[in-house]
XYZ file of C-alpha atoms in Angstrom:
643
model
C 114.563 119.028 76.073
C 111.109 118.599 76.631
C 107.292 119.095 74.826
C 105.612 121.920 76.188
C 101.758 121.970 75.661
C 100.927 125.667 75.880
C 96.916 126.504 76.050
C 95.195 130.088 76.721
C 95.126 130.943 79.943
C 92.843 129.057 82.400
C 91.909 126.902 79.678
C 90.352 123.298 81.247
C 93.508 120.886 81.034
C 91.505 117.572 81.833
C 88.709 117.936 79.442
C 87.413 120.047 76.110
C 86.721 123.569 76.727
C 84.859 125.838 74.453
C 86.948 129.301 75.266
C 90.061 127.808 73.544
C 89.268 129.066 69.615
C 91.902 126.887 68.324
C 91.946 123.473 69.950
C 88.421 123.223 71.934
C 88.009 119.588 71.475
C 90.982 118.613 72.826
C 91.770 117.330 76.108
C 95.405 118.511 77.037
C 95.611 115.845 80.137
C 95.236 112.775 77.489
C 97.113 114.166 74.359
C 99.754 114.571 76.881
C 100.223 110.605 76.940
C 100.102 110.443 73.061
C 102.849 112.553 73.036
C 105.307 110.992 75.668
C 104.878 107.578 73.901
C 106.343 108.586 70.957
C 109.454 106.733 69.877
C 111.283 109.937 69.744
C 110.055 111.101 72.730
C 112.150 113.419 75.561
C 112.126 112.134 78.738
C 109.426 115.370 80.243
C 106.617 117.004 79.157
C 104.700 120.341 80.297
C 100.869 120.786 79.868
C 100.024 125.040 80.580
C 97.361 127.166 80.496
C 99.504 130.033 82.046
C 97.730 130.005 85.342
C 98.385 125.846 86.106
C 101.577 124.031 84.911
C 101.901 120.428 85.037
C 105.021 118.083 84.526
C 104.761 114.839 82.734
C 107.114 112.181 83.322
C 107.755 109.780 80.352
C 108.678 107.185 82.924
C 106.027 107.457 85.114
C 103.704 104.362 86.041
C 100.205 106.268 85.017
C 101.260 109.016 82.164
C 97.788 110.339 82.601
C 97.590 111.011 86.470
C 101.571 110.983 87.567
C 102.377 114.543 87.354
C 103.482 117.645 89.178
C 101.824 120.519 89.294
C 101.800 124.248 90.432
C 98.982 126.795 90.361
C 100.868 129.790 89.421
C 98.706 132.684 90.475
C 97.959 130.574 93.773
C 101.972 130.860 94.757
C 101.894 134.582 94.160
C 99.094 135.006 96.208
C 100.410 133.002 99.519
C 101.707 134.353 102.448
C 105.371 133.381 101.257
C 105.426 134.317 97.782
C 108.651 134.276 96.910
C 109.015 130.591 98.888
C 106.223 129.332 96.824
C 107.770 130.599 93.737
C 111.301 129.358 94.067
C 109.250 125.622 93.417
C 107.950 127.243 90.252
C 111.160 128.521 89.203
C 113.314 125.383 90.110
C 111.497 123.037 88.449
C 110.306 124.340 84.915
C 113.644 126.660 84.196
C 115.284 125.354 81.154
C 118.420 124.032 82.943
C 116.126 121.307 84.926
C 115.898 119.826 81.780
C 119.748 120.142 80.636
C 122.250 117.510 80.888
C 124.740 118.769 83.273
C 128.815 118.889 83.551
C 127.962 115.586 85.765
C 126.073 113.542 83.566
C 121.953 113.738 84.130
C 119.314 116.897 83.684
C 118.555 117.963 87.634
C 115.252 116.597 86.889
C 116.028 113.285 86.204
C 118.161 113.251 88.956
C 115.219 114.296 91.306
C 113.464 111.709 90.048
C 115.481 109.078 91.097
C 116.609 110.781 94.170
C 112.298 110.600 94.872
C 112.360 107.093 94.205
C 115.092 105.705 96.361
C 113.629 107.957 99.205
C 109.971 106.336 98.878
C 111.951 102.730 98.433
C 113.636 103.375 102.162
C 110.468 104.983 103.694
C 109.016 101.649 102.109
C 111.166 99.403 104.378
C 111.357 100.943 107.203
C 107.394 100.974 107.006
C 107.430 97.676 106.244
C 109.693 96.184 109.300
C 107.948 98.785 111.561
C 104.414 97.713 110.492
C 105.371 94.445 111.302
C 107.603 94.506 114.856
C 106.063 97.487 116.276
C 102.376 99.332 114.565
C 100.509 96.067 114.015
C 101.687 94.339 117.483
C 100.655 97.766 119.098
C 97.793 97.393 118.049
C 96.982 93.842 118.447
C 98.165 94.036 122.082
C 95.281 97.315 122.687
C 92.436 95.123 121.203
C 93.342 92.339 123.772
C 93.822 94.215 126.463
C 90.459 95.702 125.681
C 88.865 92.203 125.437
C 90.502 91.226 128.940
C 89.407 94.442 130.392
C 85.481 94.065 129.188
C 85.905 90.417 129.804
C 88.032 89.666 132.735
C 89.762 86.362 133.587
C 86.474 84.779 131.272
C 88.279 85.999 128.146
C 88.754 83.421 125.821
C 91.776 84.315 123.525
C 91.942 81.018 121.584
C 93.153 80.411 117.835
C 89.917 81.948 116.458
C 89.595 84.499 118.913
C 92.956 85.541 118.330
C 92.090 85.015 114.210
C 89.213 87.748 114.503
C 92.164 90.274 116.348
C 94.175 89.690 113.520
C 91.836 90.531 110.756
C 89.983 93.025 112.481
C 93.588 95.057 113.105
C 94.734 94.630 109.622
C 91.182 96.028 108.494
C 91.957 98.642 111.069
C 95.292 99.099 109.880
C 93.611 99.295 106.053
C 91.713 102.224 107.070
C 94.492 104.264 108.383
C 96.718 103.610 105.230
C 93.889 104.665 103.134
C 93.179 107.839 105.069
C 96.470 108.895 105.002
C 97.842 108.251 101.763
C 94.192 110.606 100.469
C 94.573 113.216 103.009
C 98.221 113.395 102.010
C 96.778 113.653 98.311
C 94.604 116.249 98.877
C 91.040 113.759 97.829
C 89.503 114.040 101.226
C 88.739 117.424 102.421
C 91.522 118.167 105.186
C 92.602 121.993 104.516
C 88.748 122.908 105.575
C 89.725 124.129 108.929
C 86.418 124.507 110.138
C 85.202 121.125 108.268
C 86.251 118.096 107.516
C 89.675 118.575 108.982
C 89.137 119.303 112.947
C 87.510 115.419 112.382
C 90.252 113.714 110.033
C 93.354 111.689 110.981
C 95.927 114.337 109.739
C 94.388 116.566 112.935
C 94.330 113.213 114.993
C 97.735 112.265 114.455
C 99.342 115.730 115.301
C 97.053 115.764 118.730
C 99.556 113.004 119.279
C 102.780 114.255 117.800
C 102.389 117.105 120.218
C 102.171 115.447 123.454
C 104.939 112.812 122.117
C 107.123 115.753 121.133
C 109.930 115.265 118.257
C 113.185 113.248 119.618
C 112.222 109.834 118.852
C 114.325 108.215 122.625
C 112.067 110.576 124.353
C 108.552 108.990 122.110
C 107.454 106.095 124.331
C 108.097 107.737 127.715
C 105.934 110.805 126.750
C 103.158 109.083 125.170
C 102.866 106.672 128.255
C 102.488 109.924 130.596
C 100.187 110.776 128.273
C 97.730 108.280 127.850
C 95.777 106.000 129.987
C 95.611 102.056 128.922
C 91.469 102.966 130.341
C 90.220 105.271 128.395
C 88.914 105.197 124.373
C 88.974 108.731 123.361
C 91.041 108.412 120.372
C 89.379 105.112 119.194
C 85.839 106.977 119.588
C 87.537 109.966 117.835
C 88.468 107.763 114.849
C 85.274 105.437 114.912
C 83.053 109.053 114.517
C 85.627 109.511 111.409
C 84.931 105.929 109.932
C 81.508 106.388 110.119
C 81.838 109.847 107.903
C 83.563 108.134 105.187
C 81.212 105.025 105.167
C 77.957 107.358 105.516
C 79.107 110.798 104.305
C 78.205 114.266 106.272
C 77.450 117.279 104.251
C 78.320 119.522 106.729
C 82.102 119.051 106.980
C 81.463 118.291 103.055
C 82.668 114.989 102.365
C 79.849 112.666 100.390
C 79.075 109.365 101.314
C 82.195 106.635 99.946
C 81.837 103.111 101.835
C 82.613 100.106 99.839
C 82.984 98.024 102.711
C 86.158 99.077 103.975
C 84.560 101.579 106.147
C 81.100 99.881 106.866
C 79.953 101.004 110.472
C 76.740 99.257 110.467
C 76.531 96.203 107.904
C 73.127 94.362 107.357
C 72.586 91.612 110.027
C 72.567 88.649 106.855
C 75.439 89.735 105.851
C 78.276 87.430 105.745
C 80.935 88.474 104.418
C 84.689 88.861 105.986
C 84.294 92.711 105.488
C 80.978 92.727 107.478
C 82.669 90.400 110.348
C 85.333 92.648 110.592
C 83.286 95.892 110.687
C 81.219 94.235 113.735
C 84.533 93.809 115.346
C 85.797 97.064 114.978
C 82.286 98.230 116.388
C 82.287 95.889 119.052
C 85.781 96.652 120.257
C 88.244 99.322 120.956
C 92.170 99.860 121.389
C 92.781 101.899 124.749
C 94.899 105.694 124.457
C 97.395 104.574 124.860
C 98.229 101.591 122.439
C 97.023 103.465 119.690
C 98.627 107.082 120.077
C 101.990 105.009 119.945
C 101.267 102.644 117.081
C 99.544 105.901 115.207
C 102.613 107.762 115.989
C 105.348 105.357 114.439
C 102.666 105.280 111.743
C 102.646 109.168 110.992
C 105.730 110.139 111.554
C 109.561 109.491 110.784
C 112.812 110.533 111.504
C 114.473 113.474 109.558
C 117.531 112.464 108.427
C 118.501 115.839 108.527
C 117.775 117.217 111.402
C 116.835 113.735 113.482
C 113.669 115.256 114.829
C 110.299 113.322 114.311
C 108.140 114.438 111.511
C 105.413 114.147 109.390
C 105.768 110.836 106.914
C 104.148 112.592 103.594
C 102.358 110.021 102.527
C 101.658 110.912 98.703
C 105.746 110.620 98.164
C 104.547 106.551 98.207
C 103.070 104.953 95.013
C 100.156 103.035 95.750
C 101.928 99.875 95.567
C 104.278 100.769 97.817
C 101.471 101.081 100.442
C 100.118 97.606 99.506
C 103.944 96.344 99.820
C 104.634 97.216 103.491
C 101.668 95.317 104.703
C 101.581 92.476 102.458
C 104.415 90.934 104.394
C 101.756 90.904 107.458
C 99.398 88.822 105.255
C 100.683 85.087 106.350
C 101.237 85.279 109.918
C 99.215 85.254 113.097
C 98.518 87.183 116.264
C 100.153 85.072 119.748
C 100.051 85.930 123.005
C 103.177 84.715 124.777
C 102.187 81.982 127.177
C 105.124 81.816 129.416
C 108.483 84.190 129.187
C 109.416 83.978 125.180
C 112.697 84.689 123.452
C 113.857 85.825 119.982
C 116.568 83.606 118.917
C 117.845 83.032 114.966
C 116.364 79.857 113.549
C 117.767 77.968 110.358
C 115.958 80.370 108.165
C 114.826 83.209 109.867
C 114.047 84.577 113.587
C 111.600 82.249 115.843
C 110.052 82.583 119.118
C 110.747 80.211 121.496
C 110.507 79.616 125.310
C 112.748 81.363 127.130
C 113.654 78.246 129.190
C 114.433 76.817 126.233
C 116.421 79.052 124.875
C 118.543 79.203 128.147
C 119.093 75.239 128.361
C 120.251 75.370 124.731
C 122.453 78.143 125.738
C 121.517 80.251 122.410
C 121.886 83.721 121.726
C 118.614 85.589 122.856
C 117.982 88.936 120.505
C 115.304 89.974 121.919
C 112.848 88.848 125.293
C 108.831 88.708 125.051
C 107.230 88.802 128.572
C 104.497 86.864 129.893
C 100.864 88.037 127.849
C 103.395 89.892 125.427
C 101.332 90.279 121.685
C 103.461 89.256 118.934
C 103.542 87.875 115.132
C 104.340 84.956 114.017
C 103.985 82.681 111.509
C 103.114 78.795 111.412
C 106.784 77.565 111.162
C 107.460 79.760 114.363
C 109.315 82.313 112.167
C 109.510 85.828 113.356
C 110.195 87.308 109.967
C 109.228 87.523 106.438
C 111.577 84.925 104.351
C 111.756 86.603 101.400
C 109.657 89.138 98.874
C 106.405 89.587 98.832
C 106.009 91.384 95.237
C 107.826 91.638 91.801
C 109.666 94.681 91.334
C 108.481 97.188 89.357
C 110.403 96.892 86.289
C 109.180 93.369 86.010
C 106.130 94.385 87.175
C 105.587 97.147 84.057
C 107.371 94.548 80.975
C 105.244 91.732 81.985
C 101.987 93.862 81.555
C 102.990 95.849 78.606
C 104.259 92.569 76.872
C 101.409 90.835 78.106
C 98.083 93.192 78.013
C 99.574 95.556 75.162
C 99.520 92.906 72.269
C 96.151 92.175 73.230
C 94.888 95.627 73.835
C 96.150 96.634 70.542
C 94.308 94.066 68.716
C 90.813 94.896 70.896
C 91.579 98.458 69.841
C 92.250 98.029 66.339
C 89.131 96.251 65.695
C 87.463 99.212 67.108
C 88.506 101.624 64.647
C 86.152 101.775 61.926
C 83.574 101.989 63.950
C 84.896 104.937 65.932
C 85.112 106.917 62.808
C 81.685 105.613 62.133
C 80.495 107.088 64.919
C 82.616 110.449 64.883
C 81.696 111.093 61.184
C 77.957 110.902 62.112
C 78.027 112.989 65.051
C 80.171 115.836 62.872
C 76.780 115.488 60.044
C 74.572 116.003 63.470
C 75.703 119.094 64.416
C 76.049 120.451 60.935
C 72.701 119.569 60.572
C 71.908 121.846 64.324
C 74.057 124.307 62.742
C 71.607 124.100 59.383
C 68.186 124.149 61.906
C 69.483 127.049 64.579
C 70.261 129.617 61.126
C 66.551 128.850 60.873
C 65.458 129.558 64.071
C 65.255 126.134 65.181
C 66.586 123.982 67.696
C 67.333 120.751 65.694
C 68.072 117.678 67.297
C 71.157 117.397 70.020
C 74.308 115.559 68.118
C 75.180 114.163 71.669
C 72.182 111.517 70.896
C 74.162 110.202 68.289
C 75.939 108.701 71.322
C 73.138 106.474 72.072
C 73.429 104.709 68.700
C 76.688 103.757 69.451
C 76.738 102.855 72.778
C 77.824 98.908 71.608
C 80.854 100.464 70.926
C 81.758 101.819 74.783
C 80.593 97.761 75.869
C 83.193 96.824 72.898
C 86.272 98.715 74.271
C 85.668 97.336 78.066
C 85.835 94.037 76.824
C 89.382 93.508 78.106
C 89.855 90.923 80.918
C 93.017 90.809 82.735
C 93.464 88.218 85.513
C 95.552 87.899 88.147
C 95.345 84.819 90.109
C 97.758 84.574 93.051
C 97.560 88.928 93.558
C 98.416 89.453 96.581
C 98.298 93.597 97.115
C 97.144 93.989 93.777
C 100.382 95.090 92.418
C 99.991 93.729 88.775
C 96.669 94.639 88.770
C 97.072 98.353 89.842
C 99.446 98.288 87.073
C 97.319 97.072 84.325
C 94.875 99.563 85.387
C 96.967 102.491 84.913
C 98.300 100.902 81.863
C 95.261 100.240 80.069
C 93.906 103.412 80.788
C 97.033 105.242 79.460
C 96.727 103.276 76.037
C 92.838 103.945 76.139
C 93.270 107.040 76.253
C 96.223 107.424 73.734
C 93.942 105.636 71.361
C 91.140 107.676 71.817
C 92.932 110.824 71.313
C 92.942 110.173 67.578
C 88.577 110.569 67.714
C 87.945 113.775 69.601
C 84.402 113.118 69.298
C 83.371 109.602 71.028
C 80.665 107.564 72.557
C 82.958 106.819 75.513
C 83.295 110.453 75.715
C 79.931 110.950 76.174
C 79.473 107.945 78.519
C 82.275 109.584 80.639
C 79.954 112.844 80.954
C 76.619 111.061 81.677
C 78.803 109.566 84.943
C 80.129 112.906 85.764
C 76.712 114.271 85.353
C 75.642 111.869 87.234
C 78.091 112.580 90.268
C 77.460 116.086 90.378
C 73.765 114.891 90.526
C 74.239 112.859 93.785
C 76.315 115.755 95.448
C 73.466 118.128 95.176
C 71.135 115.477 96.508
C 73.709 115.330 99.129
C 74.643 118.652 100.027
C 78.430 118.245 99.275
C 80.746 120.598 96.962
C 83.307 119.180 95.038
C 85.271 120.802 91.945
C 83.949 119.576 89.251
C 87.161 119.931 87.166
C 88.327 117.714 89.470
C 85.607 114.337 87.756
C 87.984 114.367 84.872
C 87.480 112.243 82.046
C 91.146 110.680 82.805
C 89.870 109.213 86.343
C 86.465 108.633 85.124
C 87.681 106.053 82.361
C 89.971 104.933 85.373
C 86.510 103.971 87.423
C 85.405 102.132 84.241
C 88.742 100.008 83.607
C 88.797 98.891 87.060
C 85.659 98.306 87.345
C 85.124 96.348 84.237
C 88.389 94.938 83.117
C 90.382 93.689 86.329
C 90.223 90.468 88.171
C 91.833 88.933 91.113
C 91.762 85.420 93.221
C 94.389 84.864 96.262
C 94.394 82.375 98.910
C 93.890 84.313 101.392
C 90.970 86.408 102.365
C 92.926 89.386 103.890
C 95.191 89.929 100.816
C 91.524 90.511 99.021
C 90.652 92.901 100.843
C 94.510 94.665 100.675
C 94.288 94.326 96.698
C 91.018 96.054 97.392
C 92.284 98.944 99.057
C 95.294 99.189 96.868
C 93.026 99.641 93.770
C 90.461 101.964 95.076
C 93.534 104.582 96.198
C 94.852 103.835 93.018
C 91.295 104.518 90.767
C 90.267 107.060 93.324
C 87.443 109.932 92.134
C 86.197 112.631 94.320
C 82.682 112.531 95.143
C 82.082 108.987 93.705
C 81.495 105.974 96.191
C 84.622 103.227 95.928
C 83.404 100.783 93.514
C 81.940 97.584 94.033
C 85.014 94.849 93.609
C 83.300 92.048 95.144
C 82.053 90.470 91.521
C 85.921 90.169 90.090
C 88.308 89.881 93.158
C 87.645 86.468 94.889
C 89.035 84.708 97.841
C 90.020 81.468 96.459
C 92.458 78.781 95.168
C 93.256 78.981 91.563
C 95.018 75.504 91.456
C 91.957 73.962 92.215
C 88.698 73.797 89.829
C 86.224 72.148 87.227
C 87.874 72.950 84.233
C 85.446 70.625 81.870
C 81.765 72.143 82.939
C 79.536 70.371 80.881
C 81.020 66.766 83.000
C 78.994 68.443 85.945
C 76.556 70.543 84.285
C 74.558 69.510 81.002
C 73.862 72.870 78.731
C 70.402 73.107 78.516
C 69.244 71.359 82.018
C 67.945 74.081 84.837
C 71.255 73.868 86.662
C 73.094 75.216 83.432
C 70.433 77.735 83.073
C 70.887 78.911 86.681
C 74.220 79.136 85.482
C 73.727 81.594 82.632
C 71.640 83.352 84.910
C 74.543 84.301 87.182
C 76.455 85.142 84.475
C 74.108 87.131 82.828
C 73.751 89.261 86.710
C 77.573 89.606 86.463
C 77.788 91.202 83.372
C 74.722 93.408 84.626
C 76.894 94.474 87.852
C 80.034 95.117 85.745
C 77.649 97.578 83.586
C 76.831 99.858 86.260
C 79.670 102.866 87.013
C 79.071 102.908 90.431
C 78.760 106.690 90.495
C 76.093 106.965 93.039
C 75.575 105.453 96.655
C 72.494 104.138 94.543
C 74.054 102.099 92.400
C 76.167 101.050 94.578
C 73.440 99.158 96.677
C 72.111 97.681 93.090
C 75.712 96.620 92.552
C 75.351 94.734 95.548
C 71.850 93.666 94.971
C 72.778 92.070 91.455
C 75.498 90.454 92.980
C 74.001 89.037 95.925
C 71.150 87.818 93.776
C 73.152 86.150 91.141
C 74.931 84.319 93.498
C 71.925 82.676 95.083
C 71.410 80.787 91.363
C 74.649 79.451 90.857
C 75.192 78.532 94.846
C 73.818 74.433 94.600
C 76.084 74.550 91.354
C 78.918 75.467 93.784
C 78.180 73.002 96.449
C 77.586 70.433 94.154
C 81.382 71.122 92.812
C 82.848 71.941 96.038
């Protein structure tokens, strides 16, 4: 029916753990994908130490991180036991697992059942997003600009460019704050922390004053709030500036990135930095943004058809990235005249109302005077079409596309993992051999050092994706590649990427202390550790246009997300640019050997440097940065020259 991976109790499930007698080098969360890829493989898999059980999906997109799980001796101990159990009981009782009269297991069946609910909370997302969150929104930062600015306002194309990007960035830092609150990787359940200042206690401020029938939403919220006052934008500007800066006393360490950048260096020119300035510079009035918040949060029950609580963790990441990537190639307009929604050849368009009247044509929908609204530059109202593979396709065309040459890198690397393993195994017999004399012998963990090459060797997978959009190939090779890292690993319980992975940890726990923040450190697993590496070494991304850079972004740092590290420095593999368009024969332009071409190796030689780093404290983070900015500078009259 299923494996079933049973450890002594409390025994560490992501990592080795030396009170297991039997099996203390293994780590239970990576055999775990070893075993599910199997040929012969069930369809489920449980990983217990008695106290925690975990289900493993064979189908899931990341083997390694997908799973469910229930602390056992945490249900008993709640103030609804038996409640807490029945989820226990339901879902790892033999019969989940058995076929029934009806055809599939119950499991299987609440699998899919999951899936088609996150696919319609998906589209009605997406078409809200679009007609109703993002226009919200738009239409507070305008009426903010007029208010500040009065009948001097200038709301021209680039004006109205600069609302656009500096909402979807807005709209960007919601999505990520939800979808990790949701997940439990910020903080929220510390009552008197962290959660009296995150969006989760935001957001039901709001649901309370809107109250739960949806016909009744708009008319409450507009009693509610004034179109004057800023209170919630301050609220959630003080809750930016946490995530971007960190505050040890509501424990939560310092993240930025750039997504939530508060104050970015005046020279500093990059769209993330003009956006931040705008979002500093500017503010959406009460009332605008309880409402667009609100059909953000919350959904209706299709139950009971009372509002509640979207639960934001039943969406896969690129899901999220999917109901805003529709957004991506239309722009912000402010309705000149009366404007009317009528059906055009392809789609809905905008036009003048007038005009729509002498034509006599059938008007869906009306768009007063100063009315904000989306649109696109063939006057279409709506998305033609999709904006992303599906994910079957999605999932064969990386596994028949990455695997063949992730198997090869891997093979290659074999011989000299044994290498390694075998010498490390004579070190500590020879520390064995020293401490029966009294002596401390040399650490085997140095043995590490010597094959460091080795951890450089197995990173050496690029995967490119050059239209990507929201990153959804890309958060899919992640997850892949790390799932067949780790599978291949599994066979060397001793490694130097092993080791590597503790030096970051190490070095994460380091920077809390220096910090003030707790975090579990069961929690820096080696799983999402080698995550941090893969993305941060292995994945690249160019797209036309700027804003779908920064979604990809966002996408892949929920996906690769660790608590307590900083969101890792993308900037030096995910470009805003045109892949159709290039210099494809160098050396026409650039003659190896001449100062230009060594400016050129330069650069490259600063890239590699920046890839090398784990990003694991706000430290290396700014040299990140550093090495990037500088190795830019030698390759920028190269650039010009070929622009």
């Amino acid at each position: 029916l299923a494996f079933c991976s049973a450890y002594v109790w409390d025994r560490a499930l992501d990592g080795r753990d030396g009170k297991d007698t039997q099996t203390p080098d293994e780590n239970p969360g990576a055999i775990v994908v070893s075993l599910l890829d199997r040929e012969d493989a069930p369809d489920w898999a449980i990983v217990t130490n008695g106290k925690t059980w975990r289900l493993y999906s064979r189908s899931a997109h990341s083997r390694a991180t997908n799973y469910y799980e229930v602390d056992l001796e945490e249900a008993l101990a709640s103030p609804s036991p038996s409640e807490a159990f029945r989820y226990f009981w339901l879902i790892f009782r033999s019969q989940a697992f058995e076929a029934t009269a009806g055809g599939q297991p119950f499991l299987n069946r609440l699998l899919e059942g999951s899936a088609q609910y996150a696919k319609e909370l998906e589209e009605r997302l997406k078409n809200r997003a679009f007609e109703e969150i993002f226009p919200k929104f738009a239409e507070g930062f305008i009426a903010h600009i007029r208010a500040s600015e009065g009948s001097a306002a200038q709301l021209d194309s680039e004006r109205l460019s600069q609302v656009f990007e500096g909402t979807l960035t807005f709209l960007y830092r919601l999505l990520f704050l939800l979808y990790a609150e949701a997940r439990g990787l910020l903080p929220v359940k510390e009552e008197r922390g962290y959660h009296g200042f995150s969006l989760t206690n935001v957001g039901a401020d709001i649901a309370t004053r809107a109250g739960n029938i949806e016909s009744e939403r708009e008319a409450r919220l507009e009693k509610a709030y004034s179109t004057k006052s800023t209170e919630l934008y301050d609220r959630l500007a003080l809750l930016f500036e946490v995530i971007d800066r960190g505050e040890a006393s509501l424990n939560v360490p310092l993240y930025n990135g750039g997504l939530f950048s508060t104050q970015p260096p005046a020279d500093d020119a990059s769209p993330e930095a003009a956006n931040a300035l705008f979002l500093a510079s500017h503010k959406i009035p009460d009332r605008y943004l309880a409402m667009g918040l609100d059909l953000l949060a919350r959904d209706v029950d299709r139950k009971t058809q009372a509002l509640v609580p979207i639960d934001y963790k039943s969406l896969g990441v690129r899901q999220l990235g999917s109901v805003y990537e529709g957004i991506l190639e239309f722009k912000v307009r402010v309705a000149l005249e009366p404007m009317a929604v009528v059906k055009g050849k392809k789609t809905d368009e905008v036009i003048p109302r007038r005009d729509a009247e002498e034509k006599k044509l059938r008007i869906k929908a009306s768009l007063a005077k100063g009315a904000v609204y989306l649109e696109n530059d063939k006057r279409e109202r709506k998305a033609t079409g999709s904006y992303y593979t599906p994910d079957y396709i999605v999932k064969y065309i990386v596994e028949h596309t990455v695997g063949p040459v992730l198997d090869e890198k891997l093979e290659r690397l074999r011989e000299g993992l044994r290498e390694a393993q075998r010498k490390h195994s004579e070190a500590v017999q020879r520390q064995k051999a020293f401490q029966k004399q009294g002596m401390a012998g040399d650490d085997p963990e140095k043995v590490a050092n010597t094959y460091r090459h080795l951890v450089d060797q197995l990173f050496d997978v690029r995967v490119l994706d050059p239209a990507m959009g929201s990153g959804h190939f890309l958060v899919e090779a992640v997850d892949y590649i790390t799932d067949h890292m780790l599978k291949f690993l599994n066979a060397f319980p001793w490694n130097p990427v092993v080791a590597e992975l503790r030096r970051t940890r190490e070095s994460i726990m380091g920077e809390m202390e220096r910090q003030g923040v707790t975090v579990d450190p069961a929690r820096l697993t080696d799983v999402n550790l080698l995550k941090r590496h893969v993305l941060k070494r292995c994945i690249y991304g160019v797209d036309l246009n700027p804003m779908a850079v920064e979604l990809a972004k966002v996408s892949l740092w929920l996906d690769s997300f660790t608590l307590g590290a900083p969101l890792s420095f993308l900037d030096h593999h995910l470009k805003h640019g045109n892949s159709l368009i290039g210099v494809w024969d160098m050396e026409k332009y650039i003659a190896p050997g001449s100062i230009r071409w060594q400016d050129f190796m330069r650069t490259l030689a600063g890239m590699v440097e920046v890839s090398r780093l784990t990003d694991s404290t706000a430290m290396e983070i700014k040299e990140s940065n550093r090495l990037f900015e500088e190795s830019q500078k030698w390759v920028l009259p190269t650039k010009q020259r070929l622009n």
